[in-house]
Structure formats: C-alpha cells, structure tokens
PDB file of C-alpha atoms in Angstrom:
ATOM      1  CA  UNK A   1      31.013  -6.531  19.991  1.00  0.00           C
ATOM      2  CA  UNK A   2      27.398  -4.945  20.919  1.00  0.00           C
ATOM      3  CA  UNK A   3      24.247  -6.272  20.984  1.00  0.00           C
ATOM      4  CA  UNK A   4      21.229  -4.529  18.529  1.00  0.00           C
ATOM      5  CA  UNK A   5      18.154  -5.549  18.101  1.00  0.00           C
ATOM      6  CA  UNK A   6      17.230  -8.535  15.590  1.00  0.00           C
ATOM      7  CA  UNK A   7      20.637 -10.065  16.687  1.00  0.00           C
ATOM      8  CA  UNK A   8      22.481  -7.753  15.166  1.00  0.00           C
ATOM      9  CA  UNK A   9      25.859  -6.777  16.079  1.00  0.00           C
ATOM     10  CA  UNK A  10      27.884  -3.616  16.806  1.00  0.00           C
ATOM     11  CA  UNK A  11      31.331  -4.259  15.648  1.00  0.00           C
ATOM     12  CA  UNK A  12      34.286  -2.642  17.728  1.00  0.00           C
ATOM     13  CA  UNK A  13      38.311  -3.613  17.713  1.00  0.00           C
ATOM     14  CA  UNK A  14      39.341  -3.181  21.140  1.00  0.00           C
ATOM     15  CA  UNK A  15      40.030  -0.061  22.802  1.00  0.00           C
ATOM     16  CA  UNK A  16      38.412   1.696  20.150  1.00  0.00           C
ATOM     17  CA  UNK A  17      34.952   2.906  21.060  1.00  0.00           C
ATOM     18  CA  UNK A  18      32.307   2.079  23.856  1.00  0.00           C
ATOM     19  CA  UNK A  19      30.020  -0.412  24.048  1.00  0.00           C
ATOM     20  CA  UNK A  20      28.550  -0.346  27.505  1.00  0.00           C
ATOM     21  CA  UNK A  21      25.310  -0.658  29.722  1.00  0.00           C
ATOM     22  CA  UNK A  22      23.756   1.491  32.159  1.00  0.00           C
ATOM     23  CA  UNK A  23      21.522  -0.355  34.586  1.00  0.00           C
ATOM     24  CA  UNK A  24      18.630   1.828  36.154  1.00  0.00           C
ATOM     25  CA  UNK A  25      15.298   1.349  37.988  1.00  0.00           C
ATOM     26  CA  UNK A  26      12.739   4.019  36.861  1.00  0.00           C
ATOM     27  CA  UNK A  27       9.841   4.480  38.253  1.00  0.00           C
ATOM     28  CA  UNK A  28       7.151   3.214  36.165  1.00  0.00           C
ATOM     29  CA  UNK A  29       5.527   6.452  35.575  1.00  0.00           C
ATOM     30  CA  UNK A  30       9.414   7.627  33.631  1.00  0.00           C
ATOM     31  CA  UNK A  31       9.627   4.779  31.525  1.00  0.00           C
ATOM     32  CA  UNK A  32       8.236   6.553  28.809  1.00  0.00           C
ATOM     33  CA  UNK A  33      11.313   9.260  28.879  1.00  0.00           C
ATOM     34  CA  UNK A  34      13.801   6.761  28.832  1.00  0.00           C
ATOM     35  CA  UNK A  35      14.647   6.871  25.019  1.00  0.00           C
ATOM     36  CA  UNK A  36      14.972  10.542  25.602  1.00  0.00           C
ATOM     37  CA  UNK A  37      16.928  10.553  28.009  1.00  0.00           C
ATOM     38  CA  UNK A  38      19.171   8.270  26.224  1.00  0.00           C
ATOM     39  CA  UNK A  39      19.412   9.980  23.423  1.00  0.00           C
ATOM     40  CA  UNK A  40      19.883  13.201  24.696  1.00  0.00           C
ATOM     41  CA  UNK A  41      22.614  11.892  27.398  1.00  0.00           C
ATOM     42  CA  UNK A  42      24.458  10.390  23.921  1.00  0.00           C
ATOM     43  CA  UNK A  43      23.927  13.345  21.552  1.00  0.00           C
ATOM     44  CA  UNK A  44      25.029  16.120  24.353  1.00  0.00           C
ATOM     45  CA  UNK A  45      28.315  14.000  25.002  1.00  0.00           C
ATOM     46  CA  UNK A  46      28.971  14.135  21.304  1.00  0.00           C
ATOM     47  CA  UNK A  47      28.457  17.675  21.132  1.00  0.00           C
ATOM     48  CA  UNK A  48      30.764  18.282  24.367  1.00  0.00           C
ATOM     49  CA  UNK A  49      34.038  16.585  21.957  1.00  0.00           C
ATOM     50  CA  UNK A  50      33.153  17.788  19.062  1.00  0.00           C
ATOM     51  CA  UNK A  51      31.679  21.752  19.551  1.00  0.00           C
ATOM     52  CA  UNK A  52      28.995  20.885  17.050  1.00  0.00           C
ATOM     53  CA  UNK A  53      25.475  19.673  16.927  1.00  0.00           C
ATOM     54  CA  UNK A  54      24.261  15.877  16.797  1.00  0.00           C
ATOM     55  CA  UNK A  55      21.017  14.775  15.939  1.00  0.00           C
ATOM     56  CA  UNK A  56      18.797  12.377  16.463  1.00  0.00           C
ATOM     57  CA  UNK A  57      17.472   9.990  13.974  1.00  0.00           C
ATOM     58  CA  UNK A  58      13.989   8.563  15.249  1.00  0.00           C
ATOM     59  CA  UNK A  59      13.937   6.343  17.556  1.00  0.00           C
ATOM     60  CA  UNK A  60      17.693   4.808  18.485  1.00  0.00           C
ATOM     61  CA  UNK A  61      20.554   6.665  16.419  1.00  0.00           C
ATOM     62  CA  UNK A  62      22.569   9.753  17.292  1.00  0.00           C
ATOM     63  CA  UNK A  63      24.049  10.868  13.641  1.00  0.00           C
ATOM     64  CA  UNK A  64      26.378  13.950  12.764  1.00  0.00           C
ATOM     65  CA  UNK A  65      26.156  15.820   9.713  1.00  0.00           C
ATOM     66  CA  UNK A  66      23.506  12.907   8.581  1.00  0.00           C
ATOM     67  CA  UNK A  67      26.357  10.408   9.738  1.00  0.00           C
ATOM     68  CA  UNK A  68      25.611   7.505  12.229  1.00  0.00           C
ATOM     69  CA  UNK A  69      27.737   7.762  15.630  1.00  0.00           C
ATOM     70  CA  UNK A  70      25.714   6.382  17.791  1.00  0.00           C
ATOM     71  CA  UNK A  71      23.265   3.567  18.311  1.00  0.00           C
ATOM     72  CA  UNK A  72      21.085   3.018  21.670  1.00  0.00           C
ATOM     73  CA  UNK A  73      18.901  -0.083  22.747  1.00  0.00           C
ATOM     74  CA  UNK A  74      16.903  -0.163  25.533  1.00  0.00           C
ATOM     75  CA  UNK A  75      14.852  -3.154  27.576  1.00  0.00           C
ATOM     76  CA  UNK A  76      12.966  -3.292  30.258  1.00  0.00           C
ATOM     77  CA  UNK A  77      11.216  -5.166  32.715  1.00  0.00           C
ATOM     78  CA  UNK A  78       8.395  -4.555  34.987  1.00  0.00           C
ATOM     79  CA  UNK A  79       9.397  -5.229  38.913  1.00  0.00           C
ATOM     80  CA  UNK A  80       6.310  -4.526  41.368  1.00  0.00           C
ATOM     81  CA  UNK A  81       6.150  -0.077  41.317  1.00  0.00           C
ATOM     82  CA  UNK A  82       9.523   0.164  39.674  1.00  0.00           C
ATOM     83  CA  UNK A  83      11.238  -1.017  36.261  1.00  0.00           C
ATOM     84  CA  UNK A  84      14.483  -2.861  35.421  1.00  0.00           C
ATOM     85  CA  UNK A  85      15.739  -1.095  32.502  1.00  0.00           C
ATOM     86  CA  UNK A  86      19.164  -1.528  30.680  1.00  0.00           C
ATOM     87  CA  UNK A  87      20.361   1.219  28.279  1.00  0.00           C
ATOM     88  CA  UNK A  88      22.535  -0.321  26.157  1.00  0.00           C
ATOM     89  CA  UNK A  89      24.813   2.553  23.859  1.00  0.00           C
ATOM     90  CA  UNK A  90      27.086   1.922  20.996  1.00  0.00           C
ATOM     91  CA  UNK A  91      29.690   5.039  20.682  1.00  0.00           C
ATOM     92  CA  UNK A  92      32.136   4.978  17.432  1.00  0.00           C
ATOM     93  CA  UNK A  93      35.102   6.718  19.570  1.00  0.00           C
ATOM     94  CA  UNK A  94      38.291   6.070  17.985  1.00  0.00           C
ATOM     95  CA  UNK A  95      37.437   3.658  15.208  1.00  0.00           C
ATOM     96  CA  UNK A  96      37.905   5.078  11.286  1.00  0.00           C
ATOM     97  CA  UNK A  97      34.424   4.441   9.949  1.00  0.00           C
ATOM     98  CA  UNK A  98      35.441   5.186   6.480  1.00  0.00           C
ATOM     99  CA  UNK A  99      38.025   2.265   6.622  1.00  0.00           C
ATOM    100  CA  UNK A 100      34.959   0.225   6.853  1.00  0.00           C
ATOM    101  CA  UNK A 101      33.120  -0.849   3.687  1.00  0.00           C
ATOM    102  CA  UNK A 102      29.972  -1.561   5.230  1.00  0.00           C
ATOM    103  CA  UNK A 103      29.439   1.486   7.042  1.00  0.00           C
ATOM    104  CA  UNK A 104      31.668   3.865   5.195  1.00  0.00           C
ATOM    105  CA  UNK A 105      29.839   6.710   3.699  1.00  0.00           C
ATOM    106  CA  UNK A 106      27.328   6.132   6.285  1.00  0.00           C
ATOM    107  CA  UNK A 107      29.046   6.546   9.527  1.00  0.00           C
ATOM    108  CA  UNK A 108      31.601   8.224  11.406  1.00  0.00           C
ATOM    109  CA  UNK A 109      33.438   8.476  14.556  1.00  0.00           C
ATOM    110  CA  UNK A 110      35.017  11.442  17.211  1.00  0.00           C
ATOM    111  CA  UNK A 111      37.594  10.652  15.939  1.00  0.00           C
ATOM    112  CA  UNK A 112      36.811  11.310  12.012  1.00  0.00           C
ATOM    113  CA  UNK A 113      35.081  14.612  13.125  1.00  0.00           C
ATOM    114  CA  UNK A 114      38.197  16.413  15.473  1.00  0.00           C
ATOM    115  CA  UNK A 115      41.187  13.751  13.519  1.00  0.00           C
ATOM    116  CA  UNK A 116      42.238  12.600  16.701  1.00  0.00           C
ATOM    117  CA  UNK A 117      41.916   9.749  18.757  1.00  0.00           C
ATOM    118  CA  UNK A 118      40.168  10.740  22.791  1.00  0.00           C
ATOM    119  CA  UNK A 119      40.501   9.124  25.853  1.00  0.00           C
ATOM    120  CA  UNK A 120      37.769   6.761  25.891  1.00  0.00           C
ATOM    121  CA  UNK A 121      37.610   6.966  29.677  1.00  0.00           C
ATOM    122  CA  UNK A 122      37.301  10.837  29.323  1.00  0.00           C
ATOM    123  CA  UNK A 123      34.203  10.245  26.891  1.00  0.00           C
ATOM    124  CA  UNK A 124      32.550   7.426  29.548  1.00  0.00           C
ATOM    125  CA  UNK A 125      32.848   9.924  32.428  1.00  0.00           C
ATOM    126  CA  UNK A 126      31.216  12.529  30.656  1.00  0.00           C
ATOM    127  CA  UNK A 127      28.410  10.241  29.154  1.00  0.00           C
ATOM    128  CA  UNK A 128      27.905   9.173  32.305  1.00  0.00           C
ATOM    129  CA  UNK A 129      27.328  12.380  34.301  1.00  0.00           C
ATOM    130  CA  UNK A 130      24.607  13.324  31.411  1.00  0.00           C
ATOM    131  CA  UNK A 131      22.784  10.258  32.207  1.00  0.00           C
ATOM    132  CA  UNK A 132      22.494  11.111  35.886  1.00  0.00           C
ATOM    133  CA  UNK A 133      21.818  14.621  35.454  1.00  0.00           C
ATOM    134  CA  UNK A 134      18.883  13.913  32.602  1.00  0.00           C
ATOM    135  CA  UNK A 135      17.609  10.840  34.795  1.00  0.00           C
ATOM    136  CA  UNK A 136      17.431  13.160  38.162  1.00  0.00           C
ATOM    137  CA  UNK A 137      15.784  15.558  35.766  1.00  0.00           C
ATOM    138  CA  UNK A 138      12.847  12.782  35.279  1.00  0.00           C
ATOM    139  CA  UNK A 139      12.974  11.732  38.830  1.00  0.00           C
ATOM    140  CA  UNK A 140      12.126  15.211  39.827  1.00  0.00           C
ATOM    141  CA  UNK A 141       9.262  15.305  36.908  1.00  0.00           C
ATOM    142  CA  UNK A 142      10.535  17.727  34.363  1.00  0.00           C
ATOM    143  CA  UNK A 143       9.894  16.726  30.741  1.00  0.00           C
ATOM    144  CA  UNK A 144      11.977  15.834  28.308  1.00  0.00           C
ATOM    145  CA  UNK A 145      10.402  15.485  25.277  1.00  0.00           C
ATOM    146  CA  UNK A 146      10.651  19.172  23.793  1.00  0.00           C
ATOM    147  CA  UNK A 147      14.023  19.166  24.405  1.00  0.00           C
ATOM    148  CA  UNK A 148      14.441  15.653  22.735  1.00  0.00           C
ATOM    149  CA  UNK A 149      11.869  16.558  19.992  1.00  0.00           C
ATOM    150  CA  UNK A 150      14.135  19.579  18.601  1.00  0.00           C
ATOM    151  CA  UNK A 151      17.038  17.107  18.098  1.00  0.00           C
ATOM    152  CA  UNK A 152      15.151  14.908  15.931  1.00  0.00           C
ATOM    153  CA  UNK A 153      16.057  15.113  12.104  1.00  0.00           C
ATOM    154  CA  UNK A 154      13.803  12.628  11.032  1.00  0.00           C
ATOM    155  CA  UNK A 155      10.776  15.295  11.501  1.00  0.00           C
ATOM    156  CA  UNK A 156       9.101  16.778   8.315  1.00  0.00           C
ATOM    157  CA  UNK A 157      10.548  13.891   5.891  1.00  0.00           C
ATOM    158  CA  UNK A 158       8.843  11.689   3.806  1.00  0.00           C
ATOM    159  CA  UNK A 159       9.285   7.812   5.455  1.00  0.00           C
ATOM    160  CA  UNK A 160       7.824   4.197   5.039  1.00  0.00           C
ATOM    161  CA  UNK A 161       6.924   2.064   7.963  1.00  0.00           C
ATOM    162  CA  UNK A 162       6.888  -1.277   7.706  1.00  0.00           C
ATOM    163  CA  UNK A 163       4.713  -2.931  10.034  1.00  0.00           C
ATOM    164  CA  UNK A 164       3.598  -6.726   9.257  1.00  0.00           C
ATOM    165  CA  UNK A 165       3.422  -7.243   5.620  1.00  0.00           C
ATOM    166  CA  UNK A 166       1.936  -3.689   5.538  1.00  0.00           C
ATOM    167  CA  UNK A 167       4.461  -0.603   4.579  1.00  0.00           C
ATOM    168  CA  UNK A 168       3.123   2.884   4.518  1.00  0.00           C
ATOM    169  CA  UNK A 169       3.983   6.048   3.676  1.00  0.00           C
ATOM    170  CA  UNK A 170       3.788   9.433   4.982  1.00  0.00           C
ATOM    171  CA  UNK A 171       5.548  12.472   6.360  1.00  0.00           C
ATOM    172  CA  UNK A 172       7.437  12.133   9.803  1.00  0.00           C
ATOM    173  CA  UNK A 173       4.951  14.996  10.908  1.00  0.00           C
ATOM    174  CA  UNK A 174       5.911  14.702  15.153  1.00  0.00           C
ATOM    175  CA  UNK A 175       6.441  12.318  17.999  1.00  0.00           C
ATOM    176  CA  UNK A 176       3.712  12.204  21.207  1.00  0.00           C
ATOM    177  CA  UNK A 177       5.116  12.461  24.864  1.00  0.00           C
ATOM    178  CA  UNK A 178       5.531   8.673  24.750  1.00  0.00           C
ATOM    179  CA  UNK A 179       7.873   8.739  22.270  1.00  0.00           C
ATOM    180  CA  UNK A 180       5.954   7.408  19.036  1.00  0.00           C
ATOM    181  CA  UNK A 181       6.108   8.701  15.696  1.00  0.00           C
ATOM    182  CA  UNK A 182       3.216  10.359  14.402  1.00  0.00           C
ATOM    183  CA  UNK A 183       3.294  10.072  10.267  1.00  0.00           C
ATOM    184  CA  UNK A 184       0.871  12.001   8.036  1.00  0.00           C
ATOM    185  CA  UNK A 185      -0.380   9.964   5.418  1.00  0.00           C
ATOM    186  CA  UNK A 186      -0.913  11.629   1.281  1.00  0.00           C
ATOM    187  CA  UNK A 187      -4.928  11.491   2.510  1.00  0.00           C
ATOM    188  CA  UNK A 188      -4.035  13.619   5.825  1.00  0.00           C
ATOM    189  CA  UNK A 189      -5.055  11.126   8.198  1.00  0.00           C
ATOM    190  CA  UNK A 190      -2.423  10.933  11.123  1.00  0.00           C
ATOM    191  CA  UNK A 191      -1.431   7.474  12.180  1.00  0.00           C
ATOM    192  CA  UNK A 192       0.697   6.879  15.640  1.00  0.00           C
ATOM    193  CA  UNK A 193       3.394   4.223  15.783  1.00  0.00           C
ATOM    194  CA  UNK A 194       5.456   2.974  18.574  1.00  0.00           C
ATOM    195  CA  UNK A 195       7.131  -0.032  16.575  1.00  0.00           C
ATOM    196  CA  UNK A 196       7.637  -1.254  12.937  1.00  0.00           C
ATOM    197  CA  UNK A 197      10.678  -1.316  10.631  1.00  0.00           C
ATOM    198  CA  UNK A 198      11.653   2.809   8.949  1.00  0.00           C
ATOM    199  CA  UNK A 199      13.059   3.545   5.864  1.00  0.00           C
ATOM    200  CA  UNK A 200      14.026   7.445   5.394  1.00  0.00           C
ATOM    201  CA  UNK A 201      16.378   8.236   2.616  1.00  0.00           C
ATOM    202  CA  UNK A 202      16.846   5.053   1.546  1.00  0.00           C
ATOM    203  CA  UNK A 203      18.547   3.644   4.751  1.00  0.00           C
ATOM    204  CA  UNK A 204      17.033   1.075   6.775  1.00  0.00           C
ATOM    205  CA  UNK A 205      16.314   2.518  10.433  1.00  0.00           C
ATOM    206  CA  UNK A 206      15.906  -0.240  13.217  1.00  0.00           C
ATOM    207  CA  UNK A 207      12.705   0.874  15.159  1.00  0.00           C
ATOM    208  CA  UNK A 208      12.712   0.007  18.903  1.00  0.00           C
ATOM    209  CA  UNK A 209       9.388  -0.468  20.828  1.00  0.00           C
ATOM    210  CA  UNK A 210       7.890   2.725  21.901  1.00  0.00           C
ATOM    211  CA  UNK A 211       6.873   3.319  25.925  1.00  0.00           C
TER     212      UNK A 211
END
C-alpha cells in the first residue's frame, strides 16, 4: 500500500496499479511548480491510455469523467540553494474500482475506462518521461501554471474550506502562480488558501500544503 497524507493509505493488490516515488532536487525558486508538474505528468499519462481527457481536482487528485484515478503527495525539504522533494503518485492501473465498496461509484481505473488490463511497466515508462520533460520545462523557466490551471475542474464551484475550527464557503473562483486556491466568498471578498481540509460535491478532498 501507499502512503497519503493524515496516515492514510492507498490500497493496491499486487501487480495491479503503481504506487511509486520520484525523487528530485528543484531548485528552490521551482518548488512552487511542483504540484503542477505532478499533476500534469499524471493526468497527460492518463490521457496517453485512454484517448480522453483527465482532470484535475484541486490540489492532489487526477479524476476521469468526475472519477478519482489518481492521487499525488508531495514533501519537501530545504537543502542549502536546492530542495529534496519526493513526489509520491498513486495510479489505479489494473485494479476494478467498482469491485470496491469504499471507493466504488467514486473511482475508477485504466482498466475500467479501455476494459483491459495494461502493462504496468508500459504506463511507468511513459509517466516517467512526462515527469522529465515537464521538470526540464521548469528548469529552463517556462510556466506551468496556465497549462495546469485549464485542467482544473474544481474552478467555478461552490466549496467549503475547513481550516481550524473555521469552515467557509465560497466559489473556487482561481488558483495564484503558487498554486493556492483563491475562493470568492457570498460578500465578494477573495480569500487565498494554500492548506485546509475541501469539501466540493459532497466528497471530502485532502488538501496538501501549498508552495
């Protein structure tokens, strides 16, 4: 199994799906594009099996047709110019998610979208050659976030953002070049948030710290 945040756990049978993590060391200045990148890398490799178009659920899911496939978590640590940062993906390859009670309805697989099972290492090699060419996009300083912007579905829907004991509620109205959400409140004041627990359509969304 995988690692999420809060302790939680990404459930797998072996030789189903792909649970892995990609080691990198940023420069500081790129941290802040890491989240795209990682989203993007995941959401163009789904795209590349499946001849559709993923999305991407603010901050850390990829979903199809409104269906979880995907889940990313990333850490990092500061080390003198550079970071240490670990991009850790969860990638429901060849597992039935509708078999599952407690994701069924909710989530799906490659393998639910095209009804048959992939080569797992065919899916890793491509997932990894969109990692390197986003992160040597980054290196070279091209931006990502418009292109990682127009994948996100959470965008123009009404949410509630738990943060502390306070929840609050507002339209999913953007997200800034450092990868925080930007909700618009019923009074039209804009408030910016880079952490806190999200509820959209009645699913709980885990919320990853914001660079």
């Amino acid at each position: 199994c995988g690692r999420g945040r809060h302790r939680r756990e990404w459930i797998s049978n072996v030789g189903e799906d792909l649970l892995i993590s990609v080691l990198l060391r940023p420069p500081i200045n790129t941290v802040a594009q890491l989240s795209m990148l990682a989203g993007l890398s995941v959401s163009t490799t789904v795209d590349g099996f499946t001849g559709g178009i993923s999305t991407l659920k603010w901050p850390n899911d990829v979903r199809y047709n409104g269906m979880k496939i995907a889940g990313i978590l990333i850490e990092s640590r500061v080390e003198s110019s550079h970071t240490l940062s670990v991009i850790g993906i969860g990638l429901n390859v060849n597992s039935d998610a509708s078999k599952k009670i407690e994701i069924a309805g909710r989530a799906t697989s490659l393998r639910n979208i095209i009804q048959r099972n992939l080569s797992r290492t065919k899916v890793l090699s491509l997932l990894l050659r969109n990692v390197d060419q986003y992160y040597a996009r980054i290196l070279e300083g091209e931006s990502l976030h418009d292109e990682w912007m127009n994948r996100i579905d959470t965008l123009g829907q009404v949410v509630r953002i738990k943060v502390g004991s306070e929840t609050i509620l507002g339209v999913a109205e953007s997200v800034d070049r450092h990868g925080h959400l930007v909700l618009r409140t019923d009074d039209g004041k804009r408030q910016t948030f880079s952490a806190g627990d999200v509820t959209l359509d009645s699913a709980d969304v885990e919320v990853a710290r914001g660079w």
